[in-house]
Tab-separated table of C-alpha atoms in Angstrom:
chain	number	residue	atom	x	y	z
A	16	MET	CA	8.392	-34.474	-40.691
A	17	LEU	CA	11.885	-34.079	-39.232
A	18	HIS	CA	11.996	-34.171	-35.451
A	19	ASN	CA	14.267	-35.004	-32.566
A	20	LYS	CA	13.036	-38.554	-31.979
A	21	PRO	CA	14.633	-41.467	-33.875
A	22	LYS	CA	12.526	-43.373	-36.401
A	23	ASP	CA	12.598	-47.041	-37.341
A	24	ASP	CA	14.677	-48.210	-40.268
A	25	ASN	CA	13.417	-51.711	-40.931
A	26	TYR	CA	14.012	-54.442	-43.503
A	27	LEU	CA	11.342	-52.994	-45.777
A	28	HIS	CA	13.058	-49.593	-45.859
A	29	LYS	CA	16.451	-51.203	-46.498
A	30	GLY	CA	15.012	-53.320	-49.288
A	31	LEU	CA	13.483	-50.246	-50.905
A	32	ARG	CA	16.861	-48.492	-50.722
A	33	ARG	CA	18.523	-51.415	-52.490
A	34	GLN	CA	15.909	-51.130	-55.245
A	35	LEU	CA	16.547	-47.392	-55.475
A	36	VAL	CA	20.300	-47.965	-55.796
A	37	GLN	CA	19.692	-50.450	-58.620
A	38	LEU	CA	17.498	-47.870	-60.383
A	39	LEU	CA	20.236	-45.239	-60.034
A	40	ARG	CA	22.762	-47.667	-61.540
A	41	GLU	CA	20.449	-48.116	-64.511
A	42	LYS	CA	20.229	-44.315	-64.825
A	43	SER	CA	24.027	-43.964	-65.242
A	44	ILE	CA	25.245	-43.473	-61.661
A	45	LYS	CA	28.522	-45.421	-61.675
A	46	ASP	CA	30.335	-44.201	-58.553
A	47	GLU	CA	29.955	-47.132	-56.163
A	48	ARG	CA	30.849	-44.983	-53.155
A	49	VAL	CA	27.979	-42.614	-53.968
A	50	LEU	CA	25.605	-45.558	-54.408
A	51	ALA	CA	26.738	-47.021	-51.075
A	52	ALA	CA	26.054	-43.686	-49.375
A	53	ILE	CA	22.539	-43.546	-50.866
A	54	GLU	CA	21.928	-47.090	-49.635
A	55	ALA	CA	23.226	-46.264	-46.150
A	56	ILE	CA	21.031	-43.202	-45.537
A	57	PRO	CA	17.347	-43.681	-44.628
A	58	ARG	CA	15.663	-41.130	-46.884
A	59	HIS	CA	12.330	-41.633	-45.116
A	60	PHE	CA	13.879	-39.986	-42.036
A	61	PHE	CA	13.937	-36.710	-43.986
A	62	LEU	CA	10.255	-36.736	-44.937
A	63	ASP	CA	6.900	-36.383	-43.302
A	64	GLN	CA	5.452	-39.705	-42.167
A	65	ALA	CA	2.768	-39.348	-44.833
A	66	PHE	CA	5.440	-39.918	-47.504
A	67	GLU	CA	7.143	-42.851	-45.787
A	68	ARG	CA	5.805	-45.552	-48.123
A	69	ILE	CA	6.939	-43.654	-51.227
A	70	ALA	CA	10.129	-42.102	-49.817
A	71	TYR	CA	12.339	-44.279	-52.019
A	72	GLU	CA	10.723	-43.341	-55.306
A	73	ASP	CA	13.073	-41.350	-57.511
A	74	ARG	CA	11.302	-38.030	-57.193
A	75	ALA	CA	11.312	-34.825	-55.189
A	76	PHE	CA	8.985	-34.267	-52.243
A	77	PRO	CA	7.868	-31.160	-50.351
A	78	ILE	CA	9.496	-30.278	-47.034
A	79	THR	CA	8.975	-27.341	-44.709
A	80	ALA	CA	9.209	-23.635	-45.684
A	81	GLY	CA	7.866	-24.355	-49.172
A	82	GLN	CA	11.080	-26.153	-50.191
A	83	THR	CA	11.712	-29.637	-51.594
A	84	ILE	CA	14.027	-32.581	-51.052
A	85	SER	CA	15.724	-33.300	-54.382
A	86	GLN	CA	15.112	-36.550	-56.193
A	87	PRO	CA	17.734	-39.217	-55.390
A	88	TYR	CA	19.062	-39.248	-58.960
A	89	THR	CA	19.876	-35.534	-58.781
A	90	VAL	CA	21.611	-35.953	-55.412
A	91	ALA	CA	23.615	-38.921	-56.689
A	92	TYR	CA	24.466	-37.204	-59.983
A	93	GLN	CA	25.764	-34.014	-58.375
A	94	SER	CA	27.707	-36.073	-55.825
A	95	GLN	CA	29.262	-38.157	-58.594
A	96	LEU	CA	30.279	-35.039	-60.543
A	97	LEU	CA	32.153	-33.705	-57.506
A	98	GLU	CA	34.608	-36.634	-57.535
A	99	ILE	CA	34.673	-36.612	-53.741
A	100	LYS	CA	37.698	-37.766	-51.814
A	101	LYS	CA	37.715	-38.485	-48.096
A	102	PHE	CA	38.355	-35.326	-46.054
A	103	ASP	CA	37.465	-33.017	-48.960
A	104	LYS	CA	36.299	-29.655	-47.628
A	105	ILE	CA	32.984	-28.953	-49.364
A	106	LEU	CA	30.863	-25.813	-49.436
A	107	GLU	CA	27.182	-26.634	-49.999
A	108	ILE	CA	24.772	-23.874	-50.988
A	109	GLY	CA	21.236	-24.790	-49.930
A	110	THR	CA	21.065	-27.199	-46.989
A	111	GLY	CA	17.367	-27.869	-47.495
A	112	SER	CA	16.429	-31.107	-45.743
A	113	ALA	CA	20.171	-31.910	-45.248
A	114	TYR	CA	19.845	-35.096	-47.321
A	115	GLN	CA	22.528	-34.014	-49.796
A	116	ALA	CA	24.781	-32.903	-46.930
A	117	CYS	CA	24.426	-36.307	-45.289
A	118	VAL	CA	25.349	-38.083	-48.529
A	119	LEU	CA	28.501	-35.955	-48.771
A	120	ALA	CA	29.305	-36.559	-45.100
A	121	GLU	CA	28.758	-40.299	-45.516
A	122	LEU	CA	31.433	-40.133	-48.226
A	123	GLY	CA	33.855	-38.743	-45.647
A	124	ALA	CA	33.774	-35.072	-46.658
A	125	MET	CA	33.799	-32.104	-44.303
A	126	VAL	CA	30.616	-30.244	-45.257
A	127	TYR	CA	30.020	-26.525	-44.698
A	128	SER	CA	26.376	-25.975	-45.609
A	129	ILE	CA	24.471	-22.679	-45.947
A	130	GLU	CA	20.676	-22.307	-45.705
A	131	ARG	CA	18.950	-18.959	-46.326
A	132	GLN	CA	15.514	-19.990	-44.971
A	133	LYS	CA	15.574	-19.375	-41.219
A	134	GLU	CA	12.508	-21.563	-40.644
A	135	LEU	CA	14.154	-24.474	-42.425
A	136	PHE	CA	17.550	-23.847	-40.811
A	137	ASP	CA	15.991	-24.007	-37.317
A	138	PHE	CA	13.820	-26.990	-38.207
A	139	VAL	CA	16.715	-29.089	-39.501
A	140	GLY	CA	18.706	-28.157	-36.395
A	141	LYS	CA	16.355	-30.400	-34.383
A	142	PHE	CA	16.832	-33.402	-36.687
A	143	PHE	CA	18.076	-36.367	-34.656
A	144	PHE	CA	19.898	-37.964	-37.622
A	145	LEU	CA	22.415	-35.122	-37.953
A	146	GLY	CA	24.041	-36.342	-34.739
A	147	ARG	CA	25.509	-39.129	-36.867
A	148	TYR	CA	27.546	-36.608	-38.854
A	149	PRO	CA	29.722	-34.253	-36.800
A	150	ASN	CA	31.466	-33.475	-40.105
A	151	ILE	CA	28.476	-31.327	-41.170
A	152	LYS	CA	28.644	-27.669	-40.123
A	153	ARG	CA	25.495	-25.644	-40.820
A	154	PHE	CA	25.215	-21.891	-41.350
A	155	TYR	CA	22.301	-19.480	-41.765
A	156	GLY	CA	23.238	-17.045	-44.494
A	157	ASP	CA	23.266	-15.893	-48.103
A	158	GLY	CA	24.584	-18.566	-50.447
A	159	TYR	CA	25.806	-15.989	-52.953
A	160	GLU	CA	28.279	-14.792	-50.325
A	161	GLY	CA	29.624	-18.259	-49.517
A	162	LEU	CA	31.761	-18.614	-46.393
A	163	ALA	CA	34.885	-16.549	-46.964
A	164	SER	CA	36.155	-17.089	-43.417
A	165	PHE	CA	36.306	-20.874	-44.020
A	166	ALA	CA	37.640	-20.742	-47.588
A	167	PRO	CA	39.235	-22.103	-49.648
A	168	PHE	CA	37.163	-25.199	-50.413
A	169	ASP	CA	38.093	-28.309	-52.374
A	170	LYS	CA	34.605	-28.561	-53.827
A	171	VAL	CA	31.462	-26.403	-54.076
A	172	ILE	CA	27.963	-27.762	-54.697
A	173	VAL	CA	24.930	-25.577	-55.358
A	174	THR	CA	21.514	-27.195	-54.926
A	175	ALA	CA	19.395	-24.422	-56.474
A	176	ALA	CA	19.445	-22.858	-59.936
A	177	ALA	CA	21.480	-19.661	-60.097
A	178	PRO	CA	20.910	-17.136	-62.908
A	179	PHE	CA	24.707	-16.818	-63.178
A	180	ILE	CA	27.805	-18.353	-61.603
A	181	PRO	CA	28.310	-16.465	-58.311
A	182	PRO	CA	31.810	-14.922	-58.445
A	183	LYS	CA	32.395	-15.170	-54.698
A	184	LEU	CA	31.901	-18.948	-54.850
A	185	VAL	CA	34.497	-19.169	-57.604
A	186	GLU	CA	36.880	-17.085	-55.486
A	187	GLN	CA	36.412	-19.462	-52.530
A	188	LEU	CA	37.229	-22.558	-54.612
A	189	LYS	CA	40.799	-23.877	-54.433
A	190	PRO	CA	42.907	-24.116	-57.582
A	191	GLY	CA	42.257	-27.661	-58.812
A	192	GLY	CA	38.844	-27.616	-57.163
A	193	ILE	CA	35.457	-28.509	-58.653
A	194	MET	CA	32.144	-26.656	-58.512
A	195	VAL	CA	28.846	-28.273	-59.541
A	196	ILE	CA	26.027	-25.802	-60.126
A	197	PRO	CA	22.763	-25.664	-62.100
A	198	VAL	CA	22.532	-22.360	-63.996
A	199	GLY	CA	19.456	-20.917	-65.646
A	200	ASP	CA	15.892	-19.791	-65.026
A	201	ASP	CA	12.326	-20.954	-65.609
A	202	ASN	CA	13.078	-21.179	-69.323
A	203	GLY	CA	15.782	-23.797	-68.813
A	204	GLN	CA	18.612	-24.851	-66.526
A	205	LYS	CA	21.914	-26.547	-67.339
A	206	MET	CA	24.065	-28.515	-64.933
A	207	LEU	CA	27.599	-27.154	-65.060
A	208	ARG	CA	30.830	-28.579	-63.702
A	209	LEU	CA	33.587	-26.030	-63.276
A	210	ARG	CA	37.247	-26.868	-62.680
A	211	LYS	CA	39.465	-24.103	-61.366
A	212	GLN	CA	42.840	-24.131	-63.058
A	213	PRO	CA	46.142	-23.328	-61.303
A	214	ASP	CA	46.145	-19.861	-62.916
A	215	GLY	CA	42.631	-19.151	-61.580
A	216	SER	CA	40.849	-19.610	-64.905
A	217	ILE	CA	37.773	-21.827	-65.131
A	218	GLN	CA	37.200	-24.848	-67.343
A	219	GLU	CA	33.456	-25.355	-67.824
A	220	GLU	CA	31.476	-28.472	-68.799
A	221	GLU	CA	27.752	-28.441	-69.626
A	222	LEU	CA	26.102	-31.670	-68.501
A	223	GLY	CA	22.411	-31.715	-69.332
A	224	ASP	CA	19.067	-30.190	-68.411
A	225	PHE	CA	17.675	-30.147	-64.877
A	226	VAL	CA	14.935	-28.453	-62.876
A	227	PHE	CA	15.768	-26.818	-59.537
A	228	VAL	CA	14.149	-24.187	-57.357
A	229	PRO	CA	15.749	-20.773	-57.942
A	230	MET	CA	18.775	-19.664	-55.925
A	231	LEU	CA	17.715	-16.449	-54.193
A	232	THR	CA	19.844	-13.708	-52.690
A	233	GLY	CA	19.875	-12.632	-49.067
A	234	LYS	CA	18.454	-14.352	-46.006
A	235	ASN	CA	14.775	-15.126	-45.402
A	236	LYS	CA	13.792	-14.591	-41.773
């Protein structure tokens, strides 16, 4: 899986990424900057070698610590909803494989990413590809707490399904900022986009059904 030695990124991989980008276009991803980021990032780097031939299929795959790498459509969709501008300061809840973080960093954002699984946090820390993105800062911690010492953030993205909108994440969002978060449980999850108004109130949009792993509290050692 992830390790500290570079992998090959050959013409076959690049061709498969182009096909993936075309599929995402057909599935309503319209932000060309997001599509360019997906095309630029070798997703097979983030997966065990056993998955290399199918790494560019639009589906999730298992990674270490019993977690998953999200399907490319979900990554692209959440990224598109964030309306990212270069130098945006983004809080990401759930680093996982770091694929989503790399997409955000490729778009020019400053990414502050929290992972609660210590095994996964340490594992990703050895990943050679992260050296390409000094604009990703990783933290081991509880996503429900956010990163108050680095707040406020222009954008917040949550990559696991929360049973409710965590109030501390709303507090750490700038007025005018956007949060994208799936909310729900095993009975159903909705993708929400929240916009924080100048007076601190929240405008909420509901944007379809998704399936994510649950967002858990605390840190897992």
